[in-house]
mmCIF file of C-alpha atoms and ligand atoms in Angstrom:
data_model
loop_
_atom_site.group_PDB
_atom_site.id
_atom_site.type_symbol
_atom_site.label_atom_id
_atom_site.label_comp_id
_atom_site.label_asym_id
_atom_site.label_seq_id
_atom_site.Cartn_x
_atom_site.Cartn_y
_atom_site.Cartn_z
ATOM 1 C CA PHE A 160 164.829 133.073 141.498
ATOM 2 C CA GLU A 161 164.162 135.598 139.020
ATOM 3 C CA GLY A 162 165.439 138.271 136.496
ATOM 4 C CA ASN A 163 165.125 139.923 133.156
ATOM 5 C CA LEU A 164 165.729 137.498 130.209
ATOM 6 C CA VAL A 165 165.461 137.966 126.397
ATOM 7 C CA ARG A 166 163.099 135.031 125.022
ATOM 8 C CA LYS A 167 163.154 133.188 121.565
ATOM 9 C CA HIS A 168 160.655 130.584 121.353
ATOM 10 C CA GLU A 169 161.917 128.169 118.651
ATOM 11 C CA TRP A 170 159.680 124.819 119.032
ATOM 12 C CA GLU A 171 156.138 123.964 119.976
ATOM 13 C CA ASN A 172 157.186 120.505 120.628
ATOM 14 C CA THR A 173 159.547 117.809 118.864
ATOM 15 C CA THR A 174 157.821 118.343 115.498
ATOM 16 C CA VAL A 175 156.123 121.731 115.437
ATOM 17 C CA LYS A 176 158.227 125.078 115.201
ATOM 18 C CA ALA A 177 156.997 128.058 117.361
ATOM 19 C CA SER A 178 154.781 130.127 115.200
ATOM 20 C CA ASN A 179 156.124 133.434 116.819
ATOM 21 C CA ARG A 180 159.809 133.219 116.623
ATOM 22 C CA SER A 181 160.735 136.992 117.716
ATOM 23 C CA TRP A 182 162.576 137.849 120.659
ATOM 24 C CA ASP A 183 161.006 139.301 123.439
ATOM 25 C CA LYS A 184 162.203 140.748 126.879
ATOM 26 C CA VAL A 185 160.558 139.295 129.638
ATOM 27 C CA PHE A 186 160.648 139.296 133.258
ATOM 28 C CA VAL A 187 161.238 135.588 134.423
ATOM 29 C CA VAL A 188 160.214 133.683 137.899
ATOM 30 C CA LEU A 189 161.452 130.462 138.773
ATOM 31 C CA ARG A 190 159.215 128.965 141.578
ATOM 32 C CA GLY A 191 159.543 125.081 142.526
ATOM 33 C CA SER A 192 159.120 123.428 139.284
ATOM 34 C CA HIS A 193 157.736 126.091 137.156
ATOM 35 C CA LEU A 194 159.226 128.972 135.050
ATOM 36 C CA ALA A 195 156.759 131.834 134.617
ATOM 37 C CA PHE A 196 157.081 134.711 132.379
ATOM 38 C CA TYR A 197 156.064 138.309 132.976
ATOM 39 C CA LYS A 198 155.974 141.795 130.999
ATOM 40 C CA ASP A 199 157.869 143.153 134.008
ATOM 41 C CA PRO A 200 158.857 142.730 137.693
ATOM 42 C CA LYS A 201 155.768 145.085 138.652
ATOM 43 C CA THR A 202 153.357 142.840 137.431
ATOM 44 C CA ALA A 203 155.124 139.574 138.476
ATOM 45 C CA LYS A 204 154.884 141.057 142.185
ATOM 46 C CA SER A 205 151.258 142.914 142.372
ATOM 47 C CA THR A 206 149.347 140.379 139.744
ATOM 48 C CA PRO A 207 151.508 137.353 139.458
ATOM 49 C CA ASP A 208 148.261 135.670 137.672
ATOM 50 C CA GLN A 209 148.768 138.446 134.660
ATOM 51 C CA ARG A 210 151.629 136.431 133.052
ATOM 52 C CA PHE A 211 153.121 137.173 129.731
ATOM 53 C CA LYS A 212 150.769 136.896 126.686
ATOM 54 C CA GLY A 213 148.477 134.800 129.308
ATOM 55 C CA GLU A 214 151.066 132.074 128.897
ATOM 56 C CA ALA A 215 150.695 129.215 131.561
ATOM 57 C CA PRO A 216 153.924 128.823 133.212
ATOM 58 C CA LEU A 217 156.364 126.143 131.853
ATOM 59 C CA GLN A 218 156.734 122.676 133.918
ATOM 60 C CA LEU A 219 159.940 121.957 134.445
ATOM 61 C CA HIS A 220 159.810 118.052 135.424
ATOM 62 C CA GLY A 221 161.928 116.404 132.588
ATOM 63 C CA ALA A 222 163.267 120.066 131.183
ATOM 64 C CA THR A 223 166.739 120.576 130.496
ATOM 65 C CA ALA A 224 168.809 124.027 130.685
ATOM 66 C CA SER A 225 172.160 124.014 128.764
ATOM 67 C CA VAL A 226 174.523 126.635 126.643
ATOM 68 C CA ALA A 227 173.182 127.066 123.456
ATOM 69 C CA THR A 228 176.619 126.254 121.640
ATOM 70 C CA ASP A 229 174.506 125.854 118.417
ATOM 71 C CA TYR A 230 173.270 129.660 118.347
ATOM 72 C CA LYS A 231 175.641 131.887 116.953
ATOM 73 C CA LYS A 232 173.706 135.135 116.491
ATOM 74 C CA LYS A 233 173.427 136.555 119.887
ATOM 75 C CA LYS A 234 175.714 136.010 123.258
ATOM 76 C CA HIS A 235 175.208 134.667 126.561
ATOM 77 C CA VAL A 236 172.248 132.579 125.324
ATOM 78 C CA PHE A 237 170.957 128.829 126.845
ATOM 79 C CA ARG A 238 168.321 126.773 125.721
ATOM 80 C CA LEU A 239 165.766 125.104 127.545
ATOM 81 C CA LYS A 240 164.310 121.843 126.188
ATOM 82 C CA LEU A 241 161.031 120.697 127.839
ATOM 83 C CA GLU A 242 159.712 117.261 128.440
ATOM 84 C CA ASN A 243 157.286 117.447 125.699
ATOM 85 C CA GLY A 244 160.106 119.014 122.998
ATOM 86 C CA GLY A 245 159.139 122.305 123.330
ATOM 87 C CA ASP A 246 162.093 124.753 123.055
ATOM 88 C CA PHE A 247 162.987 128.302 124.123
ATOM 89 C CA LEU A 248 166.186 130.464 123.717
ATOM 90 C CA LEU A 249 167.076 132.814 126.494
ATOM 91 C CA GLN A 250 169.548 135.453 126.479
ATOM 92 C CA ALA A 251 170.755 136.738 129.753
ATOM 93 C CA GLN A 252 173.137 139.839 130.176
ATOM 94 C CA ASN A 253 176.540 138.282 130.839
ATOM 95 C CA ASP A 254 177.822 134.414 131.065
ATOM 96 C CA ALA A 255 177.995 134.650 134.927
ATOM 97 C CA GLU A 256 173.957 135.263 134.925
ATOM 98 C CA MET A 257 173.231 132.836 132.259
ATOM 99 C CA ASN A 258 175.425 130.130 134.139
ATOM 100 C CA THR A 259 173.144 130.809 137.257
ATOM 101 C CA TRP A 260 169.719 130.577 135.276
ATOM 102 C CA ILE A 261 171.528 127.193 134.025
ATOM 103 C CA SER A 262 172.146 125.983 137.522
ATOM 104 C CA HIS A 263 168.880 127.130 138.930
ATOM 105 C CA ILE A 264 166.682 125.651 136.333
ATOM 106 C CA ASN A 265 168.626 122.309 136.452
ATOM 107 C CA ALA A 266 168.315 122.061 139.942
ATOM 108 C CA HIS A 267 164.496 122.994 140.334
HETATM 109 C C1 LIG B 446 161.737 136.298 113.318
HETATM 110 C C2 LIG B 446 162.799 137.266 114.175
HETATM 111 C C3 LIG B 446 164.031 136.726 114.696
HETATM 112 C C4 LIG B 446 164.039 135.368 113.919
HETATM 113 C C5 LIG B 446 163.639 134.488 113.304
HETATM 114 C C6 LIG B 446 162.374 135.305 112.624
HETATM 115 O O1 LIG B 446 161.022 137.297 112.549
HETATM 116 O O2 LIG B 446 163.336 138.001 112.990
HETATM 117 O O3 LIG B 446 164.695 137.480 115.352
HETATM 118 O O4 LIG B 446 165.456 135.017 114.772
HETATM 119 O O5 LIG B 446 164.092 133.805 112.767
HETATM 120 O O6 LIG B 446 161.383 134.666 112.329
HETATM 121 P P1 LIG B 446 159.597 138.023 113.346
HETATM 122 O O7 LIG B 446 159.911 139.176 114.118
HETATM 123 O O8 LIG B 446 159.075 138.468 112.300
HETATM 124 O O9 LIG B 446 158.814 137.035 113.936
HETATM 125 P P2 LIG B 446 166.648 134.970 114.960
HETATM 126 O O10 LIG B 446 167.126 136.418 115.618
HETATM 127 O O11 LIG B 446 167.132 133.918 115.558
HETATM 128 O O12 LIG B 446 167.268 135.142 113.601
HETATM 129 P P3 LIG B 446 164.027 132.225 112.460
HETATM 130 O O13 LIG B 446 162.149 132.051 111.592
HETATM 131 O O14 LIG B 446 164.948 131.614 111.610
HETATM 132 O O15 LIG B 446 163.396 131.394 113.844
#
């Protein structure tokens, strides 16, 4: 499963805030239990090792996705909490797309 999302990294882990908390447009690829971020679909397809900012894929074991009801500044935003306390906000284009992402991530 894959698609465009807008991403904000909020927490590195339970105690450390992410140093860069700006919103980035990313192309997201869910494969098995990993979530990888790319600049665009073309890069994801042609050079899958060239991830956004050289980031390693996120391990979804122990991770949960849920609607970010506490985040009011943008619509269609869900929160991805990783096992290590890492925390990302991800914005879809509409609620249907958001719910599809939540289901797919939680079903990994
Ligand atoms: C961040 C950017 C984000 C903002 C974040 C800022 O600044 O403005 O949009 O999050 O606020 O730090 P920069 O682009 O200079 O990194 P919100 O959109 O959620 O307000 P934060 O520091 O409160 O996370």
